[in-house]
mmCIF file of C-alpha atoms in Angstrom:
data_model
loop_
_atom_site.group_PDB
_atom_site.id
_atom_site.type_symbol
_atom_site.label_atom_id
_atom_site.label_comp_id
_atom_site.label_asym_id
_atom_site.label_seq_id
_atom_site.Cartn_x
_atom_site.Cartn_y
_atom_site.Cartn_z
ATOM 1 C CA MET A 12 -7.132 -69.815 -0.991
ATOM 2 C CA GLY A 13 -3.283 -69.669 -1.391
ATOM 3 C CA GLY A 14 -2.597 -69.222 2.355
ATOM 4 C CA THR A 15 -2.786 -71.443 5.375
ATOM 5 C CA ARG A 16 -6.272 -72.055 6.743
ATOM 6 C CA ALA A 17 -6.905 -69.564 9.542
ATOM 7 C CA ARG A 18 -7.143 -70.996 13.019
ATOM 8 C CA THR A 19 -10.147 -70.319 15.185
ATOM 9 C CA ALA A 20 -10.678 -66.528 15.528
ATOM 10 C CA ARG A 21 -13.220 -66.559 18.354
ATOM 11 C CA TYR A 22 -12.545 -64.567 21.363
ATOM 12 C CA ALA A 23 -14.294 -63.946 24.778
ATOM 13 C CA LEU A 24 -14.426 -60.594 26.483
ATOM 14 C CA ARG A 25 -13.437 -61.712 29.944
ATOM 15 C CA GLY A 26 -11.308 -60.290 32.707
ATOM 16 C CA GLY A 27 -8.327 -61.653 34.566
ATOM 17 C CA ILE A 28 -6.099 -62.102 31.491
ATOM 18 C CA ARG A 29 -2.513 -61.027 31.896
ATOM 19 C CA ARG A 30 -1.891 -57.507 30.898
ATOM 20 C CA SER A 31 0.286 -57.684 27.742
ATOM 21 C CA CYS A 32 1.036 -60.002 24.866
ATOM 22 C CA GLN A 33 4.108 -62.156 25.186
ATOM 23 C CA PRO A 34 7.151 -61.281 23.103
ATOM 24 C CA SER A 35 7.154 -63.092 19.815
ATOM 25 C CA ALA A 36 8.782 -66.557 19.896
ATOM 26 C CA ARG A 37 10.570 -68.164 16.998
ATOM 27 C CA ASN A 38 8.174 -68.540 14.081
ATOM 28 C CA ARG A 39 6.646 -71.955 13.781
ATOM 29 C CA PRO A 40 7.240 -73.969 10.538
ATOM 30 C CA ASN A 41 4.712 -73.770 7.832
ATOM 31 C CA PRO A 42 2.276 -76.715 8.394
ATOM 32 C CA HIS A 43 1.713 -76.904 4.686
ATOM 33 C CA PRO A 44 5.210 -76.763 3.125
ATOM 34 C CA HIS A 45 3.950 -77.275 -0.310
ATOM 35 C CA THR A 46 1.652 -74.304 -0.163
ATOM 36 C CA ASP A 47 3.968 -71.506 1.037
ATOM 37 C CA HIS A 48 1.612 -68.509 1.154
ATOM 38 C CA ARG A 49 4.454 -66.008 1.312
ATOM 39 C CA ALA A 50 5.634 -66.907 -2.159
ATOM 40 C CA ASP A 51 2.229 -66.864 -3.638
ATOM 41 C CA PRO A 52 1.079 -63.886 -5.827
ATOM 42 C CA LEU A 53 -1.946 -61.945 -4.769
ATOM 43 C CA ARG A 54 -4.892 -64.268 -5.529
ATOM 44 C CA LEU A 55 -8.148 -62.546 -4.464
ATOM 45 C CA SER A 56 -11.313 -64.265 -5.497
ATOM 46 C CA GLU A 57 -13.678 -62.232 -7.617
ATOM 47 C CA ARG A 58 -16.383 -62.624 -5.096
ATOM 48 C CA LEU A 59 -14.373 -61.115 -2.301
ATOM 49 C CA ARG A 60 -13.023 -58.444 -4.555
ATOM 50 C CA HIS A 61 -16.457 -57.475 -5.716
ATOM 51 C CA ALA A 62 -17.741 -57.448 -2.099
ATOM 52 C CA VAL A 63 -15.189 -54.877 -0.929
ATOM 53 C CA LEU A 64 -15.463 -52.663 -4.020
ATOM 54 C CA SER A 65 -19.206 -52.818 -3.953
ATOM 55 C CA GLN A 66 -19.260 -51.863 -0.299
ATOM 56 C CA ALA A 67 -17.063 -48.937 -1.042
ATOM 57 C CA ALA A 68 -19.177 -47.919 -4.066
ATOM 58 C CA ARG A 69 -22.372 -47.845 -1.925
ATOM 59 C CA ARG A 70 -20.734 -45.253 0.438
ATOM 60 C CA HIS A 71 -19.439 -42.732 -2.018
ATOM 61 C CA ASP A 72 -19.905 -42.152 -5.766
ATOM 62 C CA ARG A 73 -16.383 -42.027 -6.890
ATOM 63 C CA ALA A 74 -14.190 -45.050 -7.455
ATOM 64 C CA PRO A 75 -12.768 -46.847 -4.408
ATOM 65 C CA ILE A 76 -9.445 -45.652 -3.063
ATOM 66 C CA LEU A 77 -7.771 -49.056 -3.469
ATOM 67 C CA ASP A 78 -8.475 -51.657 -6.150
ATOM 68 C CA PHE A 79 -7.080 -55.079 -5.330
ATOM 69 C CA GLY A 80 -4.076 -55.967 -7.342
ATOM 70 C CA ILE A 81 -4.602 -53.020 -9.692
ATOM 71 C CA ARG A 82 -2.324 -50.190 -8.566
ATOM 72 C CA MET A 83 -2.202 -47.426 -11.061
ATOM 73 C CA SER A 84 0.438 -45.669 -8.889
ATOM 74 C CA THR A 85 2.679 -46.600 -5.986
ATOM 75 C CA SER A 86 0.992 -44.128 -3.678
ATOM 76 C CA ARG A 87 -2.578 -42.948 -2.867
ATOM 77 C CA SER A 88 -3.759 -40.266 -0.530
ATOM 78 C CA ILE A 89 -7.043 -40.022 1.222
ATOM 79 C CA PHE A 90 -8.459 -36.714 2.472
ATOM 80 C CA LYS A 91 -11.559 -37.357 4.616
ATOM 81 C CA SER A 92 -13.905 -35.884 7.121
ATOM 82 C CA ALA A 93 -17.326 -36.584 8.574
ATOM 83 C CA THR A 94 -18.986 -35.025 5.505
ATOM 84 C CA SER A 95 -16.392 -35.724 2.761
ATOM 85 C CA ALA A 96 -15.730 -39.358 1.910
ATOM 86 C CA PRO A 97 -16.171 -40.382 5.605
ATOM 87 C CA GLU A 98 -15.779 -44.103 4.896
ATOM 88 C CA ALA A 99 -12.847 -43.843 2.493
ATOM 89 C CA ALA A 100 -10.357 -44.783 5.096
ATOM 90 C CA ARG A 101 -12.357 -47.794 6.240
ATOM 91 C CA ASP A 102 -12.631 -48.952 2.644
ATOM 92 C CA ALA A 103 -8.876 -48.674 2.236
ATOM 93 C CA LEU A 104 -8.263 -50.591 5.447
ATOM 94 C CA ALA A 105 -10.621 -53.333 4.352
ATOM 95 C CA ALA A 106 -8.741 -53.694 1.096
ATOM 96 C CA VAL A 107 -5.341 -53.748 2.738
ATOM 97 C CA PHE A 108 -6.421 -56.204 5.468
ATOM 98 C CA ALA A 109 -8.053 -58.540 2.886
ATOM 99 C CA GLU A 110 -4.763 -58.565 0.896
ATOM 100 C CA GLU A 111 -2.840 -59.285 4.147
ATOM 101 C CA LEU A 112 -5.085 -62.216 4.959
ATOM 102 C CA LEU A 113 -4.634 -63.675 1.482
ATOM 103 C CA VAL A 114 -0.911 -63.004 1.227
ATOM 104 C CA PRO A 115 0.423 -62.927 4.803
ATOM 105 C CA SER A 116 3.419 -60.864 5.867
ATOM 106 C CA LYS A 117 6.098 -61.989 8.168
ATOM 107 C CA THR A 118 5.394 -59.056 10.452
ATOM 108 C CA VAL A 119 2.563 -56.480 10.700
ATOM 109 C CA HIS A 120 3.310 -53.269 12.644
ATOM 110 C CA LEU A 121 0.362 -51.228 13.987
ATOM 111 C CA LEU A 122 1.374 -47.987 15.593
ATOM 112 C CA ALA A 123 -1.032 -45.374 16.947
ATOM 113 C CA PRO A 124 -1.424 -43.368 20.194
ATOM 114 C CA TRP A 125 -5.003 -44.658 20.388
ATOM 115 C CA ILE A 126 -6.605 -47.876 19.105
ATOM 116 C CA SER A 127 -10.220 -49.157 19.300
ATOM 117 C CA ASN A 128 -11.969 -52.201 18.069
ATOM 118 C CA ILE A 129 -13.175 -50.651 14.885
ATOM 119 C CA VAL A 130 -15.271 -52.384 12.181
ATOM 120 C CA ILE A 131 -13.114 -53.532 9.274
ATOM 121 C CA PHE A 132 -15.568 -55.705 7.169
ATOM 122 C CA ASP A 133 -19.366 -55.866 6.920
ATOM 123 C CA ASN A 134 -19.884 -59.713 6.771
ATOM 124 C CA SER A 135 -23.616 -59.606 7.445
ATOM 125 C CA VAL A 136 -24.285 -61.484 4.270
ATOM 126 C CA GLY A 137 -21.194 -63.671 4.399
ATOM 127 C CA SER A 138 -19.210 -61.774 1.695
ATOM 128 C CA PHE A 139 -15.942 -62.027 3.610
ATOM 129 C CA SER A 140 -16.212 -65.475 5.140
ATOM 130 C CA GLY A 141 -13.697 -66.718 2.501
ATOM 131 C CA LEU A 142 -11.083 -64.798 4.426
ATOM 132 C CA ASN A 143 -11.782 -66.822 7.498
ATOM 133 C CA PRO A 144 -14.515 -69.550 7.494
ATOM 134 C CA GLU A 145 -14.833 -69.110 11.276
ATOM 135 C CA TRP A 146 -16.299 -65.661 10.810
ATOM 136 C CA SER A 147 -20.014 -65.548 11.323
ATOM 137 C CA ARG A 148 -22.395 -63.149 9.532
ATOM 138 C CA ARG A 149 -21.758 -59.983 11.499
ATOM 139 C CA GLU A 150 -19.409 -56.956 11.637
ATOM 140 C CA ILE A 151 -15.856 -58.130 11.585
ATOM 141 C CA ARG A 152 -13.741 -55.866 13.854
ATOM 142 C CA LEU A 153 -10.049 -55.121 14.199
ATOM 143 C CA ILE A 154 -9.440 -57.753 16.902
ATOM 144 C CA ASP A 155 -11.057 -60.431 14.701
ATOM 145 C CA VAL A 156 -8.720 -59.430 11.846
ATOM 146 C CA LEU A 157 -5.602 -59.235 14.057
ATOM 147 C CA VAL A 158 -6.237 -62.723 15.456
ATOM 148 C CA THR A 159 -6.708 -64.160 11.985
ATOM 149 C CA ILE A 160 -3.480 -62.398 10.853
ATOM 150 C CA ALA A 161 -1.632 -64.051 13.784
ATOM 151 C CA SER A 162 -3.121 -67.440 12.892
ATOM 152 C CA ASN A 163 -1.205 -67.176 9.534
ATOM 153 C CA ASP A 164 2.056 -67.258 11.505
ATOM 154 C CA THR A 165 2.431 -63.483 11.189
ATOM 155 C CA ARG A 166 4.017 -61.558 14.056
ATOM 156 C CA LEU A 167 1.996 -58.618 15.375
ATOM 157 C CA VAL A 168 3.962 -55.588 16.626
ATOM 158 C CA ILE A 169 1.638 -53.128 18.296
ATOM 159 C CA ARG A 170 2.686 -49.775 19.886
ATOM 160 C CA VAL A 171 0.352 -47.420 21.690
ATOM 161 C CA ARG A 172 0.458 -44.660 24.344
ATOM 162 C CA PRO A 173 -0.056 -45.676 27.995
ATOM 163 C CA ASP A 174 -3.599 -44.340 28.038
ATOM 164 C CA ASN A 175 -6.777 -45.765 29.535
ATOM 165 C CA HIS A 176 -8.435 -45.565 26.208
ATOM 166 C CA ASN A 177 -6.349 -48.517 25.020
ATOM 167 C CA LYS A 178 -6.842 -50.785 28.025
ATOM 168 C CA PRO A 179 -10.087 -52.412 26.858
ATOM 169 C CA PHE A 180 -8.682 -53.101 23.375
ATOM 170 C CA GLU A 181 -5.488 -54.593 24.885
ATOM 171 C CA LYS A 182 -7.489 -56.828 27.252
ATOM 172 C CA ARG A 183 -9.774 -58.089 24.510
ATOM 173 C CA LEU A 184 -6.962 -58.653 22.107
ATOM 174 C CA VAL A 185 -4.873 -60.623 24.576
ATOM 175 C CA SER A 186 -7.949 -62.715 25.482
ATOM 176 C CA ALA A 187 -8.709 -63.435 21.896
ATOM 177 C CA LEU A 188 -5.122 -64.466 21.109
ATOM 178 C CA THR A 189 -4.883 -66.570 24.249
ATOM 179 C CA ASP A 190 -8.147 -68.358 23.341
ATOM 180 C CA SER A 191 -6.566 -69.345 20.066
ATOM 181 C CA GLY A 192 -3.146 -70.181 21.499
ATOM 182 C CA LEU A 193 -1.563 -67.322 19.635
ATOM 183 C CA GLN A 194 -0.374 -65.078 22.531
ATOM 184 C CA ASP A 195 3.239 -65.556 21.546
ATOM 185 C CA LYS A 196 2.527 -63.964 18.132
ATOM 186 C CA CYS A 197 2.042 -60.480 19.566
ATOM 187 C CA ASP A 198 4.448 -57.868 20.889
ATOM 188 C CA TRP A 199 2.451 -55.105 22.618
ATOM 189 C CA ARG A 200 4.282 -52.167 24.137
ATOM 190 C CA GLU A 201 3.461 -48.685 25.355
ATOM 191 C CA SER A 202 5.379 -45.402 24.697
ATOM 192 C CA GLY A 203 4.480 -42.134 26.320
ATOM 193 C CA THR A 204 6.065 -40.209 23.407
ATOM 194 C CA LEU A 205 4.411 -42.207 20.631
ATOM 195 C CA HIS A 206 2.860 -39.910 17.963
ATOM 196 C CA THR A 207 3.330 -42.070 14.867
ATOM 197 C CA LYS A 208 0.199 -43.420 13.248
ATOM 198 C CA SER A 209 1.089 -46.247 10.847
ATOM 199 C CA LEU A 210 0.191 -49.696 9.527
ATOM 200 C CA LEU A 211 3.060 -51.470 7.938
ATOM 201 C CA THR A 212 2.908 -54.852 6.176
ATOM 202 C CA ASP A 213 5.173 -56.517 3.636
ATOM 203 C CA HIS A 214 2.905 -54.992 0.964
ATOM 204 C CA VAL A 215 1.940 -51.463 2.024
ATOM 205 C CA LEU A 216 2.773 -48.617 4.371
ATOM 206 C CA ILE A 217 -0.189 -46.613 5.665
ATOM 207 C CA ALA A 218 0.750 -43.429 7.424
ATOM 208 C CA GLY A 219 -0.843 -40.066 8.207
ATOM 209 C CA SER A 220 -2.756 -38.244 10.899
ATOM 210 C CA MET A 221 -5.440 -40.926 11.636
ATOM 211 C CA ASN A 222 -5.670 -42.925 14.834
ATOM 212 C CA PHE A 223 -7.294 -46.339 14.589
ATOM 213 C CA THR A 224 -10.438 -45.279 16.396
ATOM 214 C CA GLU A 225 -13.962 -44.697 15.304
ATOM 215 C CA ARG A 226 -13.469 -40.967 15.460
ATOM 216 C CA GLY A 227 -10.227 -41.200 13.473
ATOM 217 C CA ILE A 228 -11.580 -43.442 10.812
ATOM 218 C CA SER A 229 -15.039 -41.880 10.329
ATOM 219 C CA LEU A 230 -15.442 -38.430 11.908
ATOM 220 C CA ASN A 231 -12.246 -36.424 12.162
ATOM 221 C CA GLU A 232 -10.618 -34.563 9.288
ATOM 222 C CA GLU A 233 -7.643 -36.677 8.379
ATOM 223 C CA VAL A 234 -5.133 -37.329 5.671
ATOM 224 C CA VAL A 235 -3.885 -40.869 5.111
ATOM 225 C CA THR A 236 -1.292 -42.028 2.505
ATOM 226 C CA LEU A 237 -1.045 -45.620 1.253
ATOM 227 C CA ASP A 238 2.469 -46.336 -0.167
ATOM 228 C CA PHE A 239 3.034 -49.577 -2.152
ATOM 229 C CA ASP A 240 6.599 -48.795 -3.208
ATOM 230 C CA PRO A 241 8.824 -51.773 -2.088
ATOM 231 C CA GLN A 242 11.765 -49.445 -1.447
ATOM 232 C CA HIS A 243 9.650 -47.188 0.824
ATOM 233 C CA ILE A 244 8.316 -50.204 2.659
ATOM 234 C CA ALA A 245 11.872 -51.592 3.193
ATOM 235 C CA GLN A 246 13.079 -48.201 4.398
ATOM 236 C CA ALA A 247 10.159 -47.956 6.869
ATOM 237 C CA LYS A 248 11.034 -51.415 8.227
ATOM 238 C CA MET A 249 14.636 -50.294 8.710
ATOM 239 C CA GLU A 250 13.529 -47.076 10.472
ATOM 240 C CA PHE A 251 11.187 -49.035 12.755
ATOM 241 C CA HIS A 252 13.995 -51.409 13.600
ATOM 242 C CA ASP A 253 16.416 -48.543 14.294
ATOM 243 C CA HIS A 254 13.906 -47.058 16.734
ATOM 244 C CA GLY A 255 13.390 -50.334 18.507
ATOM 245 C CA ILE A 256 9.946 -50.938 17.106
#
């Protein structure tokens, strides 16, 4: 695959885990120095690519929002509701996360007032096991994906509101990261004034009105923009830094 092999992504839903992720420590050295995944071009196997695009095609007649590695423009917009392209946002997230797992970023920012453990991939027939061989044939949810991202030596920066809705997700994520020895890869903080809803990687900025919840991704009327412009991504990183994110 061009990246480092993902470490174990199993997690247990248990209590008693400390409340927040530890601040990120200094990045560990690449255990495979001759296969630096950050320098590799996007290399998505045809089987994985076909799986995501076929999954999208089954849900709506038009072409998928995002085609791996084939970006006809630097920006795409999704307008969705429960009756109009309800799964378009999930398809786009699946594509973005698949790219992230194959070509890891140094840091992934996830900002939203509310976050839930939403389904990202349908791995019921093993179509996405190539992204992480530890994944069983089941629905792969956001926590599974975030743990696998962290196992690629990527720092997770997560910002939410101090709301009870987010507590179960935080507890499960911390437990999952701790089980894999990755708790130092996550920086989780709460902000009572947070309204931004964004996912920022080294490759794409996703922004709009959508929370990363089941209602946000499937039911509510939302607009989401995917921006692949390197200058816009760099600008977003600077703005996040200036705001202490």
